[in-house]
mmCIF file of C-alpha atoms in Angstrom:
data_model
loop_
_atom_site.group_PDB
_atom_site.id
_atom_site.type_symbol
_atom_site.label_atom_id
_atom_site.label_comp_id
_atom_site.label_asym_id
_atom_site.label_seq_id
_atom_site.Cartn_x
_atom_site.Cartn_y
_atom_site.Cartn_z
ATOM 1 C CA MET B 1 171.153 -115.643 85.331
ATOM 2 C CA LYS B 2 172.485 -115.146 88.928
ATOM 3 C CA PHE B 3 172.842 -117.624 91.732
ATOM 4 C CA VAL B 4 171.433 -117.099 95.166
ATOM 5 C CA PHE B 5 171.705 -119.104 98.591
ATOM 6 C CA GLU B 6 167.948 -119.344 99.982
ATOM 7 C CA LYS B 7 167.295 -120.256 103.687
ATOM 8 C CA ARG B 8 165.625 -123.564 104.088
ATOM 9 C CA LYS B 9 162.730 -123.996 106.434
ATOM 10 C CA SER B 10 163.416 -127.466 107.488
ATOM 11 C CA THR B 11 167.198 -129.405 106.957
ATOM 12 C CA SER B 12 166.440 -132.958 105.307
ATOM 13 C CA VAL B 13 167.448 -135.975 107.184
ATOM 14 C CA PRO B 14 169.549 -137.148 103.993
ATOM 15 C CA ALA B 15 171.065 -133.415 103.393
ATOM 16 C CA LEU B 16 172.331 -133.844 107.332
ATOM 17 C CA ILE B 17 173.978 -137.705 106.694
ATOM 18 C CA LEU B 18 174.778 -136.968 102.599
ATOM 19 C CA VAL B 19 176.339 -133.689 103.099
ATOM 20 C CA PRO B 20 178.847 -134.477 105.330
ATOM 21 C CA LEU B 21 179.920 -137.690 103.964
ATOM 22 C CA ILE B 22 180.408 -136.147 100.632
ATOM 23 C CA SER B 23 182.558 -132.931 102.165
ATOM 24 C CA PHE B 24 184.781 -135.824 103.837
ATOM 25 C CA ALA B 25 185.159 -137.753 100.692
ATOM 26 C CA VAL B 26 186.302 -133.973 99.127
ATOM 27 C CA SER B 27 188.651 -133.294 101.827
ATOM 28 C CA LEU B 28 190.540 -136.843 101.257
ATOM 29 C CA VAL B 29 190.982 -136.146 97.372
ATOM 30 C CA LEU B 30 192.339 -132.402 98.088
ATOM 31 C CA THR B 31 194.479 -134.420 100.792
ATOM 32 C CA ALA B 32 195.319 -136.793 98.292
ATOM 33 C CA LEU B 33 196.123 -134.023 95.978
ATOM 34 C CA LEU B 34 198.743 -132.693 98.289
ATOM 35 C CA LEU B 35 200.394 -136.022 99.278
ATOM 36 C CA ALA B 36 200.926 -136.301 95.547
ATOM 37 C CA ILE B 37 202.679 -133.204 94.820
ATOM 38 C CA PHE B 38 205.353 -134.106 97.646
ATOM 39 C CA GLY B 39 205.447 -137.717 95.748
ATOM 40 C CA ALA B 40 203.830 -139.356 98.647
ATOM 41 C CA ASP B 41 201.335 -142.853 97.717
ATOM 42 C CA PRO B 42 197.820 -141.287 99.551
ATOM 43 C CA PHE B 43 196.877 -144.689 99.770
ATOM 44 C CA LYS B 44 200.276 -146.530 102.192
ATOM 45 C CA THR B 45 199.318 -142.848 104.001
ATOM 46 C CA TYR B 46 196.233 -143.214 105.289
ATOM 47 C CA ALA B 47 196.737 -146.932 105.841
ATOM 48 C CA ALA B 48 200.448 -145.981 108.258
ATOM 49 C CA MET B 49 198.046 -143.505 109.392
ATOM 50 C CA ALA B 50 195.073 -145.735 110.604
ATOM 51 C CA VAL B 51 197.446 -148.873 111.721
ATOM 52 C CA GLY B 52 199.207 -145.524 113.942
ATOM 53 C CA ALA B 53 195.709 -144.460 115.024
ATOM 54 C CA PHE B 54 193.540 -147.574 115.697
ATOM 55 C CA GLY B 55 196.393 -150.658 114.603
ATOM 56 C CA THR B 56 197.692 -151.451 117.950
ATOM 57 C CA SER B 57 196.938 -151.210 121.290
ATOM 58 C CA HIS B 58 198.842 -148.652 122.375
ATOM 59 C CA GLY B 59 198.031 -146.459 119.213
ATOM 60 C CA PHE B 60 194.160 -146.499 120.288
ATOM 61 C CA ALA B 61 194.801 -145.963 123.866
ATOM 62 C CA GLU B 62 196.793 -142.522 122.561
ATOM 63 C CA THR B 63 193.934 -141.812 120.202
ATOM 64 C CA LEU B 64 191.974 -141.867 123.312
ATOM 65 C CA VAL B 65 193.903 -139.614 125.218
ATOM 66 C CA LYS B 66 193.936 -136.775 122.505
ATOM 67 C CA ALA B 67 189.529 -137.470 121.851
ATOM 68 C CA ILE B 68 189.005 -137.274 125.694
ATOM 69 C CA PRO B 69 189.966 -133.280 125.997
ATOM 70 C CA LEU B 70 188.708 -132.652 122.016
ATOM 71 C CA MET B 71 185.296 -134.439 123.316
ATOM 72 C CA LEU B 72 184.762 -132.260 126.114
ATOM 73 C CA THR B 73 185.925 -128.952 124.692
ATOM 74 C CA GLY B 74 183.929 -129.761 121.627
ATOM 75 C CA LEU B 75 180.731 -130.644 123.549
ATOM 76 C CA GLY B 76 181.438 -127.459 124.994
ATOM 77 C CA VAL B 77 181.917 -125.149 122.274
ATOM 78 C CA ALA B 78 179.041 -126.670 120.354
ATOM 79 C CA ILE B 79 176.900 -125.769 123.147
ATOM 80 C CA ALA B 80 177.490 -122.347 122.579
ATOM 81 C CA PHE B 81 177.728 -121.898 118.710
ATOM 82 C CA ARG B 82 173.902 -123.002 119.229
ATOM 83 C CA LEU B 83 173.304 -119.690 121.258
ATOM 84 C CA LYS B 84 175.583 -117.497 118.169
ATOM 85 C CA PHE B 85 177.464 -117.152 121.450
ATOM 86 C CA TRP B 86 181.343 -117.140 119.584
ATOM 87 C CA ASN B 87 183.044 -118.818 122.643
ATOM 88 C CA ILE B 88 186.889 -119.091 121.425
ATOM 89 C CA GLY B 89 188.325 -118.933 124.868
ATOM 90 C CA ALA B 90 187.774 -123.051 125.257
ATOM 91 C CA GLU B 91 191.508 -123.625 125.520
ATOM 92 C CA GLY B 92 191.748 -120.449 128.403
ATOM 93 C CA GLN B 93 188.554 -122.169 130.143
ATOM 94 C CA LEU B 94 190.453 -125.770 130.163
ATOM 95 C CA THR B 95 194.034 -124.542 131.218
ATOM 96 C CA LEU B 96 191.844 -122.703 134.380
ATOM 97 C CA GLY B 97 189.928 -126.236 134.696
ATOM 98 C CA GLY B 98 193.377 -128.018 135.386
ATOM 99 C CA VAL B 99 195.079 -124.981 137.665
ATOM 100 C CA ALA B 100 192.017 -124.930 139.804
ATOM 101 C CA ALA B 101 192.230 -129.169 139.699
ATOM 102 C CA ALA B 102 195.603 -129.253 140.412
ATOM 103 C CA GLY B 103 195.223 -126.627 143.310
ATOM 104 C CA VAL B 104 192.827 -128.788 145.448
ATOM 105 C CA ALA B 105 194.899 -132.110 144.709
ATOM 106 C CA LEU B 106 197.790 -130.222 145.948
ATOM 107 C CA PHE B 107 196.802 -128.167 148.971
ATOM 108 C CA MET B 108 193.079 -129.491 150.038
ATOM 109 C CA GLU B 109 193.966 -133.372 150.804
ATOM 110 C CA ARG B 110 193.563 -133.488 154.624
ATOM 111 C CA TYR B 111 190.145 -131.611 153.884
ATOM 112 C CA PHE B 112 189.048 -134.515 151.696
ATOM 113 C CA PRO B 113 190.031 -138.001 152.702
ATOM 114 C CA GLY B 114 190.105 -140.811 150.159
ATOM 115 C CA ARG B 115 189.086 -140.675 146.720
ATOM 116 C CA SER B 116 186.897 -137.373 147.662
ATOM 117 C CA LEU B 117 189.873 -135.785 147.122
ATOM 118 C CA LEU B 118 189.269 -136.874 142.965
ATOM 119 C CA PHE B 119 185.501 -135.906 143.049
ATOM 120 C CA ALA B 120 186.342 -132.600 144.738
ATOM 121 C CA ALA B 121 190.051 -131.835 141.935
ATOM 122 C CA LEU B 122 187.667 -132.762 139.086
ATOM 123 C CA PHE B 123 184.301 -130.682 140.598
ATOM 124 C CA GLY B 124 186.919 -127.843 141.291
ATOM 125 C CA GLY B 125 187.758 -127.549 137.594
ATOM 126 C CA LEU B 126 184.143 -127.930 136.560
ATOM 127 C CA ILE B 127 183.584 -124.059 138.345
ATOM 128 C CA ALA B 128 186.529 -122.821 137.335
ATOM 129 C CA GLY B 129 185.482 -123.153 133.559
ATOM 130 C CA ALA B 130 182.078 -122.152 134.298
ATOM 131 C CA PHE B 131 183.537 -118.767 136.022
ATOM 132 C CA TRP B 132 185.923 -118.674 133.435
ATOM 133 C CA ALA B 133 183.332 -118.839 130.610
ATOM 134 C CA GLY B 134 180.230 -116.597 132.888
ATOM 135 C CA ILE B 135 182.693 -113.189 132.635
ATOM 136 C CA PRO B 136 182.372 -113.246 128.349
ATOM 137 C CA ALA B 137 179.295 -113.675 129.061
ATOM 138 C CA ILE B 138 177.959 -111.198 131.502
ATOM 139 C CA LEU B 139 179.674 -108.790 129.755
ATOM 140 C CA LYS B 140 178.149 -109.480 126.436
ATOM 141 C CA THR B 141 174.466 -109.959 128.127
ATOM 142 C CA THR B 142 174.662 -106.583 130.009
ATOM 143 C CA LEU B 143 177.777 -104.062 128.066
ATOM 144 C CA LYS B 144 177.037 -106.074 124.522
ATOM 145 C CA VAL B 145 180.822 -106.567 124.468
ATOM 146 C CA ASP B 146 181.950 -108.576 121.455
ATOM 147 C CA GLU B 147 182.298 -112.111 123.564
ATOM 148 C CA THR B 148 184.746 -113.272 120.018
ATOM 149 C CA LEU B 149 187.616 -110.417 121.579
ATOM 150 C CA VAL B 150 187.247 -111.116 124.862
ATOM 151 C CA THR B 151 187.170 -115.003 125.379
ATOM 152 C CA LEU B 152 190.283 -114.942 123.394
ATOM 153 C CA MET B 153 192.201 -112.475 125.347
ATOM 154 C CA MET B 154 191.254 -114.451 128.489
ATOM 155 C CA ASN B 155 192.791 -117.685 127.065
ATOM 156 C CA TYR B 156 196.358 -116.160 127.222
ATOM 157 C CA ILE B 157 195.869 -114.864 131.016
ATOM 158 C CA ALA B 158 195.020 -118.432 132.433
ATOM 159 C CA ILE B 159 197.654 -119.868 129.959
ATOM 160 C CA LEU B 160 200.268 -117.392 131.448
ATOM 161 C CA TYR B 161 199.044 -117.631 134.669
ATOM 162 C CA SER B 162 199.206 -121.372 135.161
ATOM 163 C CA GLU B 163 202.730 -121.139 133.824
ATOM 164 C CA PHE B 164 203.503 -118.308 136.810
ATOM 165 C CA LEU B 165 202.370 -121.482 139.357
ATOM 166 C CA TYR B 166 204.282 -124.143 137.870
ATOM 167 C CA TYR B 167 207.301 -122.037 137.336
ATOM 168 C CA GLY B 168 206.771 -120.089 140.436
ATOM 169 C CA PRO B 169 205.030 -120.764 143.770
ATOM 170 C CA TRP B 170 203.829 -124.562 142.994
ATOM 171 C CA ARG B 171 207.331 -125.743 141.798
ATOM 172 C CA ASP B 172 208.398 -128.445 143.441
ATOM 173 C CA PRO B 173 211.462 -128.005 145.277
ATOM 174 C CA LYS B 174 212.844 -131.784 144.651
ATOM 175 C CA GLY B 175 211.720 -130.909 140.938
ATOM 176 C CA TYR B 176 215.467 -130.329 140.272
ATOM 177 C CA GLY B 177 214.894 -127.637 138.602
ATOM 178 C CA PHE B 178 212.172 -128.410 136.197
ATOM 179 C CA PRO B 179 208.707 -126.310 135.915
ATOM 180 C CA GLY B 180 206.082 -127.963 137.445
ATOM 181 C CA SER B 181 204.269 -128.871 140.729
ATOM 182 C CA ARG B 182 204.954 -131.561 142.294
ATOM 183 C CA MET B 183 203.401 -135.132 142.401
ATOM 184 C CA PHE B 184 199.417 -135.967 143.520
ATOM 185 C CA SER B 185 198.560 -137.648 145.428
ATOM 186 C CA ALA B 186 197.208 -141.348 144.060
ATOM 187 C CA ASN B 187 194.170 -140.492 145.149
ATOM 188 C CA ALA B 188 193.712 -137.774 143.028
ATOM 189 C CA TRP B 189 194.286 -140.078 140.004
ATOM 190 C CA LEU B 190 191.842 -140.891 137.460
ATOM 191 C CA PRO B 191 191.501 -144.788 137.095
ATOM 192 C CA ARG B 192 192.901 -146.041 133.706
ATOM 193 C CA ILE B 193 191.194 -148.263 131.086
ATOM 194 C CA MET B 194 193.867 -148.991 128.630
ATOM 195 C CA GLY B 195 197.476 -147.777 128.451
ATOM 196 C CA ARG B 196 197.143 -143.872 129.393
ATOM 197 C CA ALA B 197 193.594 -143.805 128.662
ATOM 198 C CA HIS B 198 191.140 -143.053 131.483
ATOM 199 C CA VAL B 199 187.745 -143.543 132.560
ATOM 200 C CA GLY B 200 186.859 -139.738 130.795
ATOM 201 C CA ILE B 201 186.686 -141.003 127.820
ATOM 202 C CA TRP B 202 183.438 -142.932 129.375
ATOM 203 C CA VAL B 203 182.232 -140.014 130.762
ATOM 204 C CA GLY B 204 182.572 -138.067 127.816
ATOM 205 C CA ILE B 205 180.128 -140.415 125.422
ATOM 206 C CA ALA B 206 177.817 -140.000 128.842
ATOM 207 C CA LEU B 207 177.823 -136.098 128.731
ATOM 208 C CA ALA B 208 177.231 -136.491 124.798
ATOM 209 C CA ILE B 209 174.060 -138.302 125.097
ATOM 210 C CA ILE B 210 172.819 -136.478 128.488
ATOM 211 C CA LEU B 211 173.082 -133.020 126.312
ATOM 212 C CA TRP B 212 171.668 -134.230 123.837
ATOM 213 C CA LEU B 213 168.375 -135.364 125.407
ATOM 214 C CA VAL B 214 168.233 -132.243 127.535
ATOM 215 C CA LEU B 215 168.777 -130.072 124.062
ATOM 216 C CA LYS B 216 166.011 -132.029 122.561
ATOM 217 C CA ARG B 217 163.521 -133.456 124.993
ATOM 218 C CA THR B 218 163.681 -130.486 127.620
ATOM 219 C CA ARG B 219 161.631 -127.354 127.717
ATOM 220 C CA TRP B 220 165.397 -125.174 128.479
ATOM 221 C CA GLY B 221 166.713 -126.956 125.293
ATOM 222 C CA PHE B 222 163.636 -126.200 123.414
ATOM 223 C CA GLU B 223 163.930 -122.475 124.948
ATOM 224 C CA LEU B 224 167.905 -122.227 123.461
ATOM 225 C CA GLN B 225 166.656 -123.698 119.902
ATOM 226 C CA ILE B 226 164.800 -120.630 120.196
ATOM 227 C CA ILE B 227 167.307 -118.068 121.849
ATOM 228 C CA GLY B 228 169.798 -119.364 118.692
ATOM 229 C CA ALA B 229 167.185 -119.136 116.148
ATOM 230 C CA SER B 230 165.978 -115.515 116.645
ATOM 231 C CA GLN B 231 166.407 -113.597 120.117
ATOM 232 C CA LYS B 232 163.696 -111.888 119.013
ATOM 233 C CA ALA B 233 161.661 -113.858 118.654
ATOM 234 C CA ALA B 234 162.697 -115.316 122.410
ATOM 235 C CA ARG B 235 161.572 -112.549 124.008
ATOM 236 C CA TYR B 236 158.562 -112.330 122.353
ATOM 237 C CA GLN B 237 158.140 -115.801 123.952
ATOM 238 C CA GLY B 238 158.662 -114.627 127.387
ATOM 239 C CA ILE B 239 161.712 -116.402 127.021
ATOM 240 C CA ALA B 240 164.781 -114.838 129.796
ATOM 241 C CA VAL B 241 167.476 -114.845 127.262
ATOM 242 C CA GLU B 242 170.119 -112.946 128.904
ATOM 243 C CA ARG B 243 170.133 -115.739 132.110
ATOM 244 C CA ASN B 244 169.423 -118.411 129.622
ATOM 245 C CA ILE B 245 173.084 -117.490 127.383
ATOM 246 C CA ILE B 246 174.933 -117.183 130.968
ATOM 247 C CA LEU B 247 173.599 -120.207 131.842
ATOM 248 C CA ALA B 248 174.292 -121.511 128.971
ATOM 249 C CA VAL B 249 177.743 -119.773 128.328
ATOM 250 C CA MET B 250 179.070 -121.015 131.788
ATOM 251 C CA LEU B 251 177.694 -124.821 130.846
ATOM 252 C CA SER B 252 180.025 -124.327 128.146
ATOM 253 C CA GLY B 253 182.538 -123.772 130.118
ATOM 254 C CA ALA B 254 181.981 -126.153 132.659
ATOM 255 C CA LEU B 255 182.731 -128.694 130.109
ATOM 256 C CA CYS B 256 185.673 -127.352 129.273
ATOM 257 C CA GLY B 257 186.988 -126.536 132.495
ATOM 258 C CA LEU B 258 186.715 -130.581 133.454
ATOM 259 C CA ALA B 259 188.529 -131.170 130.910
ATOM 260 C CA GLY B 260 191.776 -129.462 131.731
ATOM 261 C CA ALA B 261 191.029 -131.427 135.231
ATOM 262 C CA PHE B 262 191.114 -134.829 133.464
ATOM 263 C CA GLU B 263 193.956 -133.905 131.792
ATOM 264 C CA ILE B 264 195.182 -132.806 135.250
ATOM 265 C CA THR B 265 194.399 -135.986 137.174
ATOM 266 C CA GLY B 266 193.864 -138.573 134.429
ATOM 267 C CA ILE B 267 197.830 -137.836 132.546
ATOM 268 C CA SER B 268 200.278 -135.534 134.181
ATOM 269 C CA HIS B 269 199.066 -135.671 138.054
ATOM 270 C CA ARG B 270 200.488 -132.685 138.510
ATOM 271 C CA LEU B 271 200.508 -129.025 136.722
ATOM 272 C CA GLN B 272 203.057 -128.387 134.525
ATOM 273 C CA GLN B 273 203.711 -127.829 130.887
ATOM 274 C CA GLY B 274 201.679 -129.513 128.260
ATOM 275 C CA LEU B 275 198.150 -128.718 129.629
ATOM 276 C CA SER B 276 197.754 -125.837 126.995
ATOM 277 C CA ILE B 277 198.073 -127.948 123.884
ATOM 278 C CA GLY B 278 195.620 -126.400 121.368
ATOM 279 C CA TYR B 279 192.783 -128.790 122.316
ATOM 280 C CA GLY B 280 190.716 -125.501 122.942
ATOM 281 C CA TYR B 281 191.223 -124.393 119.144
ATOM 282 C CA THR B 282 190.752 -127.704 117.860
ATOM 283 C CA ALA B 283 187.175 -127.965 119.790
ATOM 284 C CA ILE B 284 186.327 -125.628 117.077
ATOM 285 C CA ILE B 285 186.896 -127.607 114.195
ATOM 286 C CA VAL B 286 185.070 -130.477 116.195
ATOM 287 C CA ALA B 287 181.817 -128.520 116.935
ATOM 288 C CA TRP B 288 181.703 -127.596 113.309
ATOM 289 C CA MET B 289 182.667 -131.073 111.855
ATOM 290 C CA SER B 290 179.436 -132.251 113.990
ATOM 291 C CA GLN B 291 177.061 -129.784 113.104
ATOM 292 C CA LEU B 292 176.666 -128.906 116.774
ATOM 293 C CA ASN B 293 175.227 -132.051 117.339
ATOM 294 C CA PRO B 294 176.569 -133.322 120.465
ATOM 295 C CA LEU B 295 175.859 -136.983 119.588
ATOM 296 C CA ALA B 296 177.977 -136.380 116.539
ATOM 297 C CA VAL B 297 180.838 -134.913 119.033
ATOM 298 C CA PRO B 298 182.689 -138.150 120.431
ATOM 299 C CA PHE B 299 182.846 -139.530 116.549
ATOM 300 C CA VAL B 300 184.421 -137.218 115.220
ATOM 301 C CA ALA B 301 186.611 -136.238 118.550
ATOM 302 C CA ILE B 302 188.271 -139.700 117.789
ATOM 303 C CA ALA B 303 188.523 -139.236 113.790
ATOM 304 C CA LEU B 304 190.888 -136.100 114.814
ATOM 305 C CA ALA B 305 192.249 -137.678 117.771
ATOM 306 C CA GLY B 306 193.251 -140.306 115.304
ATOM 307 C CA LEU B 307 194.462 -137.806 112.320
ATOM 308 C CA SER B 308 196.925 -136.314 115.329
ATOM 309 C CA VAL B 309 198.046 -139.532 116.266
ATOM 310 C CA GLY B 310 198.656 -141.343 112.921
ATOM 311 C CA GLY B 311 200.029 -137.952 111.556
ATOM 312 C CA ASP B 312 203.685 -139.168 113.983
ATOM 313 C CA GLN B 313 202.906 -142.294 111.947
ATOM 314 C CA VAL B 314 203.412 -140.323 108.167
ATOM 315 C CA GLN B 315 206.687 -138.760 109.670
ATOM 316 C CA MET B 316 208.382 -142.424 110.629
ATOM 317 C CA VAL B 317 206.666 -144.427 108.223
ATOM 318 C CA MET B 318 206.680 -142.282 105.048
ATOM 319 C CA GLY B 319 209.177 -139.832 105.763
ATOM 320 C CA LEU B 320 206.347 -136.378 105.753
ATOM 321 C CA PRO B 321 206.541 -133.722 108.260
ATOM 322 C CA ALA B 322 204.568 -135.077 111.527
ATOM 323 C CA ALA B 323 202.590 -131.618 110.845
ATOM 324 C CA MET B 324 200.495 -133.699 108.113
ATOM 325 C CA GLY B 325 198.248 -134.035 110.484
ATOM 326 C CA VAL B 326 197.381 -131.155 111.049
ATOM 327 C CA VAL B 327 197.062 -129.638 107.221
ATOM 328 C CA MET B 328 194.748 -132.497 107.016
ATOM 329 C CA GLN B 329 192.564 -131.723 109.580
ATOM 330 C CA GLY B 330 192.624 -127.957 107.757
ATOM 331 C CA LEU B 331 191.626 -129.699 104.721
ATOM 332 C CA ILE B 332 188.933 -131.637 106.597
ATOM 333 C CA LEU B 333 187.270 -128.639 107.996
ATOM 334 C CA PHE B 334 186.832 -126.139 104.972
ATOM 335 C CA PRO B 335 185.213 -128.962 103.082
ATOM 336 C CA MET B 336 182.934 -129.574 105.965
ATOM 337 C CA LEU B 337 182.232 -125.876 106.485
ATOM 338 C CA ALA B 338 181.113 -125.935 102.585
ATOM 339 C CA GLY B 339 178.764 -128.289 103.129
ATOM 340 C CA SER B 340 177.767 -127.147 106.415
ATOM 341 C CA LEU B 341 176.302 -123.781 104.083
ATOM 342 C CA PHE B 342 174.124 -126.437 101.663
ATOM 343 C CA THR B 343 172.562 -128.011 104.980
ATOM 344 C CA GLU B 344 171.003 -124.988 105.715
ATOM 345 C CA TYR B 345 170.677 -122.928 102.649
ATOM 346 C CA ARG B 346 169.487 -124.454 99.356
ATOM 347 C CA PHE B 347 171.660 -122.689 96.356
ATOM 348 C CA LEU B 348 169.455 -122.032 93.163
ATOM 349 C CA VAL B 349 170.024 -120.628 89.727
ATOM 350 C CA VAL B 350 167.610 -117.628 89.033
ATOM 351 C CA LYS B 351 167.266 -117.089 85.125
ATOM 352 C CA PRO B 352 166.455 -113.814 84.058
ATOM 353 C CA GLU B 353 162.438 -112.657 83.007
ATOM 354 C CA PRO B 354 161.906 -112.713 78.923
ATOM 355 C CA ARG B 355 161.172 -108.782 78.880
ATOM 356 C CA ALA B 356 157.864 -108.410 77.267
ATOM 357 C CA ALA B 357 158.426 -107.071 73.284
ATOM 358 C CA CYS B 358 157.743 -103.827 72.809
ATOM 359 C CA PRO B 359 154.019 -103.100 70.616
ATOM 360 C CA GLU B 360 154.847 -101.795 67.357
ATOM 361 C CA PRO B 361 153.152 -98.218 66.748
ATOM 362 C CA SER B 362 150.475 -98.447 64.695
ATOM 363 C CA GLN B 363 150.169 -96.221 61.217
ATOM 364 C CA GLU B 364 147.103 -94.689 60.690
#
């Protein structure tokens, strides 16, 4: 008897629904066991996290604040992962997008009067993210350079460059020595809808719908699907594989850069420490938990943002470390990854065939 995984010819709709639900239930059980080890009541802990993240207007607003960059970077990562392009550079693309948006808002106000300054800053962030993602995409398609290492290393370049700017030439001379640029003009501020939550949440949801339509209802989306399944088959059908990979990865980076621009123009209103806090890495969890489906990304992003915000309540109400929210994210990720295996493969138990009995020698 042996156990094998056989790739499914097609994924059933019930499997796409049931497997994530079962995986999430398993993660809750694992988290409950961990909480019990620490002497905490799992039900009270879950209730405290839910109230902290969604039970008050302030908590819900803070959940949306964290969900917006997770939503945009999750969409960006999901696009790249569909092509088997492992973009681990969402954090750097977000950071550079924020830097570009800040540069436009700080130094190009005279060229963009009124509210046009906001749109110019957002466009600058989008272009910067696309540019930063395009570099590893070109290296991958032309020189076969591994994109995982390149995108990861480029994160540090972008982060250190942003620190150089707000500690050095862009530091506000009236900031009493604190690192950070001067405040932007109000013309470069995103409108807010609740507390610190801004209109970026509506943009993120709209982009998720548009991206789903592009991937499911357009020829380009069909070409990307074929490339992700088999580049050899795509070339056989005359699809420009390298060009499409570069365009898709640049779109991925553009979404991540837009997330950084939203953080700058919607939250801090200046370039300062705190832009790069791990949203780009958490986006990988968002993309995998959503099964690379753009329509699922907003829900997963809000759920993970709620875990992060609820972690603060766990610390105050239950006396547990605030990092428990991060631990819960990890405990959710592993069952979800395991579950995604069963949506693409079938688990089979193969019994060995009985051996034919040897004929007895005839006696003559």
